[in-house]
mmCIF file of C-alpha atoms in Angstrom:
data_model
loop_
_atom_site.group_PDB
_atom_site.id
_atom_site.type_symbol
_atom_site.label_atom_id
_atom_site.label_comp_id
_atom_site.label_asym_id
_atom_site.label_seq_id
_atom_site.Cartn_x
_atom_site.Cartn_y
_atom_site.Cartn_z
ATOM 1 C CA MET F 27 6.494 -1.399 -25.236
ATOM 2 C CA SER F 28 6.867 -4.297 -22.830
ATOM 3 C CA ARG F 29 3.652 -5.896 -21.610
ATOM 4 C CA ASP F 30 5.459 -7.006 -18.408
ATOM 5 C CA GLY F 31 5.880 -4.266 -15.829
ATOM 6 C CA LEU F 32 4.345 -2.022 -13.215
ATOM 7 C CA ILE F 33 1.642 0.595 -13.473
ATOM 8 C CA VAL F 34 1.357 3.357 -10.866
ATOM 9 C CA VAL F 35 -2.349 4.202 -10.835
ATOM 10 C CA ASP F 36 -4.012 7.195 -9.177
ATOM 11 C CA LYS F 37 -7.021 5.267 -7.870
ATOM 12 C CA PRO F 38 -10.271 7.243 -7.772
ATOM 13 C CA GLY F 39 -12.667 7.056 -4.850
ATOM 14 C CA GLY F 40 -15.757 4.883 -4.869
ATOM 15 C CA ILE F 41 -14.228 1.716 -6.328
ATOM 16 C CA THR F 42 -12.256 -1.182 -4.859
ATOM 17 C CA SER F 43 -8.662 -2.112 -5.609
ATOM 18 C CA HIS F 44 -10.015 -5.263 -7.258
ATOM 19 C CA ASP F 45 -12.189 -3.079 -9.519
ATOM 20 C CA VAL F 46 -8.994 -1.376 -10.696
ATOM 21 C CA VAL F 47 -7.342 -4.755 -11.343
ATOM 22 C CA ALA F 48 -10.376 -5.862 -13.389
ATOM 23 C CA ARG F 49 -10.206 -2.663 -15.435
ATOM 24 C CA ILE F 50 -6.486 -3.113 -16.168
ATOM 25 C CA ARG F 51 -7.010 -6.756 -17.125
ATOM 26 C CA ARG F 52 -9.456 -5.580 -19.775
ATOM 27 C CA LEU F 53 -7.224 -2.753 -20.999
ATOM 28 C CA ALA F 54 -4.028 -4.853 -21.073
ATOM 29 C CA GLY F 55 -5.724 -7.896 -22.543
ATOM 30 C CA THR F 56 -4.413 -10.290 -19.894
ATOM 31 C CA ARG F 57 -5.681 -11.801 -16.664
ATOM 32 C CA ARG F 58 -2.177 -11.750 -15.179
ATOM 33 C CA VAL F 59 -2.621 -8.512 -13.237
ATOM 34 C CA GLY F 60 -2.383 -7.917 -9.485
ATOM 35 C CA HIS F 61 -2.031 -5.008 -7.073
ATOM 36 C CA GLY F 62 0.574 -4.228 -4.446
ATOM 37 C CA GLY F 63 -1.541 -3.254 -1.455
ATOM 38 C CA THR F 64 -5.277 -2.709 -1.015
ATOM 39 C CA LEU F 65 -6.838 0.737 -0.851
ATOM 40 C CA ASP F 66 -10.322 1.074 0.655
ATOM 41 C CA PRO F 67 -13.097 2.191 -1.726
ATOM 42 C CA MET F 68 -13.195 5.618 -0.030
ATOM 43 C CA ALA F 69 -9.447 6.111 -0.455
ATOM 44 C CA THR F 70 -7.684 7.567 -3.483
ATOM 45 C CA GLY F 71 -4.098 7.731 -4.664
ATOM 46 C CA VAL F 72 -1.160 5.468 -5.388
ATOM 47 C CA LEU F 73 -2.041 1.881 -6.244
ATOM 48 C CA VAL F 74 0.819 -0.090 -7.808
ATOM 49 C CA LEU F 75 -0.233 -2.810 -10.235
ATOM 50 C CA GLY F 76 1.870 -5.551 -11.773
ATOM 51 C CA VAL F 77 1.247 -6.960 -15.255
ATOM 52 C CA GLY F 78 2.604 -10.258 -16.553
ATOM 53 C CA ARG F 79 5.869 -11.384 -14.987
ATOM 54 C CA ALA F 80 5.941 -8.207 -12.866
ATOM 55 C CA THR F 81 3.170 -9.628 -10.683
ATOM 56 C CA ARG F 82 6.008 -11.544 -9.026
ATOM 57 C CA LEU F 83 7.459 -8.244 -7.796
ATOM 58 C CA LEU F 84 4.285 -7.313 -5.963
ATOM 59 C CA THR F 85 5.210 -9.157 -2.773
ATOM 60 C CA TYR F 86 8.045 -6.628 -2.383
ATOM 61 C CA VAL F 87 5.770 -3.686 -3.222
ATOM 62 C CA ILE F 88 3.260 -4.827 -0.604
ATOM 63 C CA GLY F 89 6.013 -4.784 2.010
ATOM 64 C CA ALA F 90 7.173 -1.251 1.205
ATOM 65 C CA ASP F 91 6.535 1.744 3.464
ATOM 66 C CA LYS F 92 3.537 3.913 2.581
ATOM 67 C CA SER F 93 2.686 7.627 2.863
ATOM 68 C CA TYR F 94 -0.742 9.239 3.128
ATOM 69 C CA THR F 95 -2.573 12.493 3.587
ATOM 70 C CA ALA F 96 -5.751 12.113 5.603
ATOM 71 C CA THR F 97 -8.439 13.951 7.521
ATOM 72 C CA ILE F 98 -9.393 12.762 11.009
ATOM 73 C CA ARG F 99 -12.728 13.892 12.442
ATOM 74 C CA LEU F 100 -12.747 14.053 16.237
ATOM 75 C CA GLY F 101 -16.101 13.949 18.015
ATOM 76 C CA GLN F 102 -17.697 11.063 16.145
ATOM 77 C CA ALA F 103 -16.969 7.325 16.099
ATOM 78 C CA THR F 104 -18.242 5.079 13.302
ATOM 79 C CA VAL F 105 -18.648 1.328 12.950
ATOM 80 C CA THR F 106 -15.998 1.223 10.203
ATOM 81 C CA ASP F 107 -13.643 3.865 11.646
ATOM 82 C CA ASP F 108 -14.199 5.892 8.475
ATOM 83 C CA ALA F 109 -16.924 7.956 6.818
ATOM 84 C CA GLU F 110 -18.455 4.958 5.037
ATOM 85 C CA GLY F 111 -19.843 3.517 8.284
ATOM 86 C CA ASP F 112 -22.748 4.599 10.480
ATOM 87 C CA VAL F 113 -21.998 6.940 13.374
ATOM 88 C CA ILE F 114 -22.215 4.900 16.590
ATOM 89 C CA ALA F 115 -21.195 7.554 19.148
ATOM 90 C CA THR F 116 -21.068 11.353 19.282
ATOM 91 C CA THR F 117 -19.171 13.332 21.925
ATOM 92 C CA PRO F 118 -18.665 17.101 21.517
ATOM 93 C CA ALA F 119 -15.007 17.779 20.727
ATOM 94 C CA GLY F 120 -15.124 21.552 20.383
ATOM 95 C CA THR F 121 -13.441 22.179 23.739
ATOM 96 C CA LEU F 122 -10.345 20.139 22.895
ATOM 97 C CA THR F 123 -7.247 22.295 22.725
ATOM 98 C CA ASP F 124 -4.884 22.186 19.776
ATOM 99 C CA GLU F 125 -2.124 21.106 22.168
ATOM 100 C CA ALA F 126 -4.124 18.115 23.427
ATOM 101 C CA ILE F 127 -4.901 17.000 19.880
ATOM 102 C CA ARG F 128 -1.281 17.275 18.798
ATOM 103 C CA ALA F 129 -0.124 15.380 21.882
ATOM 104 C CA ALA F 130 -2.591 12.550 21.240
ATOM 105 C CA LEU F 131 -1.335 12.177 17.670
ATOM 106 C CA THR F 132 2.318 12.375 18.705
ATOM 107 C CA ALA F 133 1.644 9.463 21.075
ATOM 108 C CA LEU F 134 0.589 7.408 18.033
ATOM 109 C CA THR F 135 4.007 7.612 16.369
ATOM 110 C CA GLY F 136 6.925 5.208 16.552
ATOM 111 C CA GLU F 137 6.503 1.462 17.016
ATOM 112 C CA LEU F 138 2.939 0.620 18.032
ATOM 113 C CA ASP F 139 0.847 -2.443 18.761
ATOM 114 C CA GLN F 140 -2.138 -1.447 16.630
ATOM 115 C CA VAL F 141 -5.458 -3.273 16.557
ATOM 116 C CA PRO F 142 -6.680 -3.184 12.938
ATOM 117 C CA SER F 143 -10.165 -1.946 12.140
ATOM 118 C CA ALA F 144 -12.709 -4.768 12.422
ATOM 119 C CA VAL F 145 -13.970 -3.804 8.968
ATOM 120 C CA SER F 146 -10.726 -4.708 7.216
ATOM 121 C CA ALA F 147 -9.540 -7.147 4.568
ATOM 122 C CA ILE F 148 -7.670 -9.282 7.116
ATOM 123 C CA LYS F 149 -8.674 -12.946 6.876
ATOM 124 C CA ILE F 150 -9.990 -14.861 9.885
ATOM 125 C CA ASN F 151 -10.181 -18.587 9.213
ATOM 126 C CA GLY F 152 -10.288 -17.911 5.481
ATOM 127 C CA ARG F 153 -12.955 -15.173 5.501
ATOM 128 C CA ARG F 154 -12.375 -11.427 5.346
ATOM 129 C CA ALA F 155 -13.031 -9.599 8.614
ATOM 130 C CA TYR F 156 -15.327 -7.067 6.942
ATOM 131 C CA LYS F 157 -17.538 -9.851 5.576
ATOM 132 C CA ARG F 158 -17.882 -11.331 9.041
ATOM 133 C CA VAL F 159 -18.881 -7.905 10.429
ATOM 134 C CA ARG F 160 -21.459 -7.431 7.682
ATOM 135 C CA ASP F 161 -22.902 -10.838 8.572
ATOM 136 C CA GLY F 162 -23.391 -9.649 12.140
ATOM 137 C CA GLU F 163 -20.435 -11.427 13.715
ATOM 138 C CA ALA F 164 -18.340 -9.857 16.460
ATOM 139 C CA VAL F 165 -14.751 -9.634 15.231
ATOM 140 C CA ASP F 166 -11.808 -9.394 17.609
ATOM 141 C CA LEU F 167 -8.547 -8.887 15.731
ATOM 142 C CA PRO F 168 -5.198 -9.204 17.515
ATOM 143 C CA ALA F 169 -2.879 -6.213 17.691
ATOM 144 C CA ARG F 170 -0.050 -6.035 15.170
ATOM 145 C CA ARG F 171 3.304 -4.306 15.509
ATOM 146 C CA VAL F 172 3.494 -1.384 13.071
ATOM 147 C CA THR F 173 5.657 1.707 12.761
ATOM 148 C CA VAL F 174 4.371 5.242 12.200
ATOM 149 C CA SER F 175 7.608 6.995 11.314
ATOM 150 C CA ARG F 176 6.061 10.417 10.708
ATOM 151 C CA LEU F 177 2.723 12.022 11.587
ATOM 152 C CA ASP F 178 2.599 15.739 10.806
ATOM 153 C CA VAL F 179 -0.447 17.841 11.622
ATOM 154 C CA LEU F 180 -1.102 20.063 8.599
ATOM 155 C CA ALA F 181 -4.190 21.864 9.867
ATOM 156 C CA LEU F 182 -6.830 21.825 12.597
ATOM 157 C CA ARG F 183 -10.236 23.021 11.438
ATOM 158 C CA ARG F 184 -13.220 23.895 13.638
ATOM 159 C CA ASP F 185 -15.858 24.504 10.982
ATOM 160 C CA GLN F 186 -18.582 22.883 13.092
ATOM 161 C CA PRO F 187 -19.076 23.486 16.838
ATOM 162 C CA ASP F 188 -18.907 19.873 18.051
ATOM 163 C CA VAL F 189 -16.221 18.329 15.831
ATOM 164 C CA VAL F 190 -12.592 19.047 14.989
ATOM 165 C CA ASP F 191 -11.171 18.054 11.609
ATOM 166 C CA VAL F 192 -7.440 17.361 11.610
ATOM 167 C CA ASP F 193 -5.503 17.165 8.343
ATOM 168 C CA VAL F 194 -2.415 14.960 8.687
ATOM 169 C CA ASP F 195 0.496 13.698 6.612
ATOM 170 C CA VAL F 196 1.617 10.189 7.608
ATOM 171 C CA SER F 197 4.467 7.840 6.697
ATOM 172 C CA CYS F 198 4.219 4.304 8.037
ATOM 173 C CA SER F 199 5.121 0.675 7.651
ATOM 174 C CA THR F 200 3.040 -1.760 5.663
ATOM 175 C CA GLY F 201 0.063 -3.082 7.596
ATOM 176 C CA THR F 202 -0.650 0.229 9.326
ATOM 177 C CA TYR F 203 -4.309 1.274 9.275
ATOM 178 C CA ILE F 204 -4.792 5.045 9.148
ATOM 179 C CA ARG F 205 -8.424 4.424 10.130
ATOM 180 C CA ALA F 206 -7.111 2.864 13.329
ATOM 181 C CA VAL F 207 -4.927 5.918 13.962
ATOM 182 C CA ALA F 208 -8.066 8.093 13.713
ATOM 183 C CA ARG F 209 -10.000 5.723 15.989
ATOM 184 C CA ASP F 210 -7.225 5.543 18.585
ATOM 185 C CA ALA F 211 -6.686 9.319 18.634
ATOM 186 C CA GLY F 212 -10.396 9.779 19.307
ATOM 187 C CA LEU F 213 -10.359 7.142 22.022
ATOM 188 C CA SER F 214 -7.386 8.693 23.815
ATOM 189 C CA LEU F 215 -9.091 12.099 23.744
ATOM 190 C CA GLY F 216 -12.392 10.636 24.968
ATOM 191 C CA VAL F 217 -14.441 11.928 22.039
ATOM 192 C CA GLY F 218 -14.208 9.227 19.360
ATOM 193 C CA GLY F 219 -12.691 9.660 15.955
ATOM 194 C CA HIS F 220 -12.898 8.440 12.389
ATOM 195 C CA LEU F 221 -11.354 9.065 8.989
ATOM 196 C CA THR F 222 -13.210 11.299 6.524
ATOM 197 C CA ALA F 223 -10.590 11.390 3.745
ATOM 198 C CA LEU F 224 -7.573 9.289 2.781
ATOM 199 C CA ARG F 225 -5.144 9.689 -0.106
ATOM 200 C CA ARG F 226 -2.079 7.491 -0.524
ATOM 201 C CA THR F 227 0.767 9.646 -1.763
ATOM 202 C CA ALA F 228 3.571 7.067 -2.012
ATOM 203 C CA VAL F 229 4.346 3.358 -1.977
ATOM 204 C CA GLY F 230 8.070 2.940 -1.509
ATOM 205 C CA GLY F 231 9.626 5.214 -4.131
ATOM 206 C CA PHE F 232 6.497 5.315 -6.300
ATOM 207 C CA THR F 233 4.639 8.603 -5.832
ATOM 208 C CA LEU F 234 1.612 10.507 -7.061
ATOM 209 C CA ALA F 235 3.916 12.506 -9.349
ATOM 210 C CA GLU F 236 4.157 9.516 -11.699
ATOM 211 C CA ALA F 237 0.690 8.075 -11.140
ATOM 212 C CA THR F 238 -1.701 7.758 -14.068
ATOM 213 C CA THR F 239 -5.488 7.975 -13.956
ATOM 214 C CA LEU F 240 -7.699 5.199 -15.277
ATOM 215 C CA ASP F 241 -9.046 7.535 -17.959
ATOM 216 C CA GLU F 242 -5.487 8.194 -19.175
ATOM 217 C CA LEU F 243 -4.765 4.466 -19.237
ATOM 218 C CA GLU F 244 -7.958 3.914 -21.228
ATOM 219 C CA GLN F 245 -6.547 6.196 -23.925
ATOM 220 C CA ARG F 246 -3.227 4.276 -24.018
ATOM 221 C CA ALA F 247 -4.629 0.748 -24.057
ATOM 222 C CA PRO F 248 -3.313 -1.847 -24.530
ATOM 223 C CA GLU F 249 0.058 -0.146 -23.867
ATOM 224 C CA VAL F 250 -0.736 0.519 -20.214
ATOM 225 C CA VAL F 251 2.539 -0.523 -18.558
ATOM 226 C CA GLY F 252 4.367 2.569 -17.325
ATOM 227 C CA LEU F 253 7.487 0.890 -15.936
ATOM 228 C CA PRO F 254 8.771 -2.105 -17.938
ATOM 229 C CA LEU F 255 9.984 -5.001 -15.811
ATOM 230 C CA ALA F 256 13.711 -4.161 -15.836
ATOM 231 C CA VAL F 257 13.088 -0.453 -15.204
ATOM 232 C CA ALA F 258 10.724 -1.226 -12.344
ATOM 233 C CA ALA F 259 13.234 -3.581 -10.717
ATOM 234 C CA GLU F 260 16.050 -1.059 -10.971
ATOM 235 C CA ARG F 261 13.826 1.556 -9.343
ATOM 236 C CA PHE F 262 12.927 -0.714 -6.440
ATOM 237 C CA PHE F 263 16.103 -2.747 -5.743
ATOM 238 C CA PRO F 264 19.888 -2.354 -5.615
ATOM 239 C CA ARG F 265 21.425 -3.497 -8.922
ATOM 240 C CA ARG F 266 24.018 -6.186 -9.692
ATOM 241 C CA ASP F 267 25.291 -6.856 -13.206
ATOM 242 C CA ALA F 268 26.075 -10.470 -14.049
ATOM 243 C CA THR F 269 28.517 -11.883 -16.578
ATOM 244 C CA ALA F 270 27.145 -14.060 -19.374
ATOM 245 C CA ASP F 271 28.140 -17.214 -17.481
ATOM 246 C CA GLU F 272 26.562 -15.949 -14.249
ATOM 247 C CA ALA F 273 23.409 -15.009 -16.102
ATOM 248 C CA LYS F 274 23.091 -18.523 -17.496
ATOM 249 C CA VAL F 275 23.534 -20.113 -14.058
ATOM 250 C CA LEU F 276 21.093 -17.775 -12.338
ATOM 251 C CA SER F 277 18.421 -18.011 -15.044
ATOM 252 C CA HIS F 278 18.317 -21.758 -14.403
ATOM 253 C CA GLY F 279 17.941 -21.249 -10.646
ATOM 254 C CA GLY F 280 21.585 -21.809 -9.698
ATOM 255 C CA PRO F 281 23.428 -19.725 -7.083
ATOM 256 C CA LEU F 282 26.087 -17.073 -7.642
ATOM 257 C CA ASP F 283 28.993 -16.032 -5.464
ATOM 258 C CA ALA F 284 28.009 -13.452 -2.871
ATOM 259 C CA VAL F 285 29.259 -9.900 -3.417
ATOM 260 C CA GLY F 286 28.287 -8.425 -0.063
ATOM 261 C CA VAL F 287 25.262 -6.447 -1.266
ATOM 262 C CA ALA F 288 22.447 -6.187 1.249
ATOM 263 C CA GLY F 289 19.488 -7.876 -0.352
ATOM 264 C CA PRO F 290 17.178 -8.461 -1.843
ATOM 265 C CA TYR F 291 18.667 -7.027 -5.015
ATOM 266 C CA ALA F 292 18.083 -7.279 -8.764
ATOM 267 C CA VAL F 293 20.525 -9.062 -11.071
ATOM 268 C CA PHE F 294 20.744 -8.063 -14.731
ATOM 269 C CA ASP F 295 22.313 -9.841 -17.714
ATOM 270 C CA PRO F 296 24.947 -8.187 -19.972
ATOM 271 C CA ALA F 297 22.165 -6.928 -22.284
ATOM 272 C CA GLY F 298 20.383 -5.197 -19.409
ATOM 273 C CA GLY F 299 17.616 -7.756 -19.034
ATOM 274 C CA LEU F 300 16.345 -8.631 -15.569
ATOM 275 C CA ILE F 301 17.222 -12.175 -14.514
ATOM 276 C CA ALA F 302 16.164 -12.494 -10.896
ATOM 277 C CA ILE F 303 15.696 -10.976 -7.486
ATOM 278 C CA VAL F 304 18.273 -12.550 -5.164
ATOM 279 C CA SER F 305 19.418 -12.447 -1.559
ATOM 280 C CA GLU F 306 22.683 -13.551 -0.031
ATOM 281 C CA ARG F 307 23.109 -16.067 2.746
ATOM 282 C CA THR F 308 25.900 -18.431 3.771
ATOM 283 C CA GLY F 309 28.233 -16.958 1.170
ATOM 284 C CA ARG F 310 25.953 -17.527 -1.830
ATOM 285 C CA ALA F 311 23.526 -15.335 -3.781
ATOM 286 C CA ARG F 312 20.361 -17.326 -4.394
ATOM 287 C CA ALA F 313 17.306 -16.401 -6.407
ATOM 288 C CA GLU F 314 14.137 -15.526 -4.510
ATOM 289 C CA VAL F 315 12.288 -14.946 -7.804
ATOM 290 C CA VAL F 316 13.572 -15.850 -11.302
ATOM 291 C CA LEU F 317 12.165 -13.421 -13.871
ATOM 292 C CA ALA F 318 14.180 -14.189 -16.989
ATOM 293 C CA PRO F 319 11.915 -15.416 -19.814
ATOM 294 C CA ALA F 320 11.708 -19.200 -20.017
#
């Protein structure tokens, strides 16, 4: 089995994305491992990892749309906008109607200027925002344009008198913070809100259905790659097949004639090997990333 490729991991709660990377480095026997989009320690679900040359595909994975299931608790605000932080405000939410809750969440769909949670991995002058918060600094992050393409309310639960738990299913652009959705819903309803559960169900076309647990990967080590490089690229990009001459030019960084395919797309050699990820501009197809073995 190829040692270059992607792994779709079902991340457990209680560990960081970097913890998962460290575990895969040990299992795969290489330090060339990265992940395609951070999940908070509390969160579970799809975490796409690249091994070997496939780490160069991760920039595209990071930019893919994401899907989540989550639980929003209305009636409590926390310092982190999720259940890992201390409660900083409590406002009884039991009198909120289902209609008001649904309307507040509907208002948080479409294109939004969202202020990320202060306790996030965003860097400010080279330091992560969450580290600055932990050091007692006040962090003011600028709003970012994100898209929440779908936000379905699955259930509203009133198991406690002063809070309402809302189970949601969300699809969104990269860079969207579901914690911020919970916070903003609570703010608009005047009761505060935070996230009590988060599970990522998809990254692009990679879903929980093909995700593997760390325990399962432990049993397979060192053959942990689930999607070899060429298979992963064909799953993620449109495909173009090159002639032998084209393959030689492209593998050395040269351009090909454009074929009118909206890029980026993957180019394969006559044997089915992945050569490069290319995009077309000014009538030429130029490599963004060359992946053919040196």
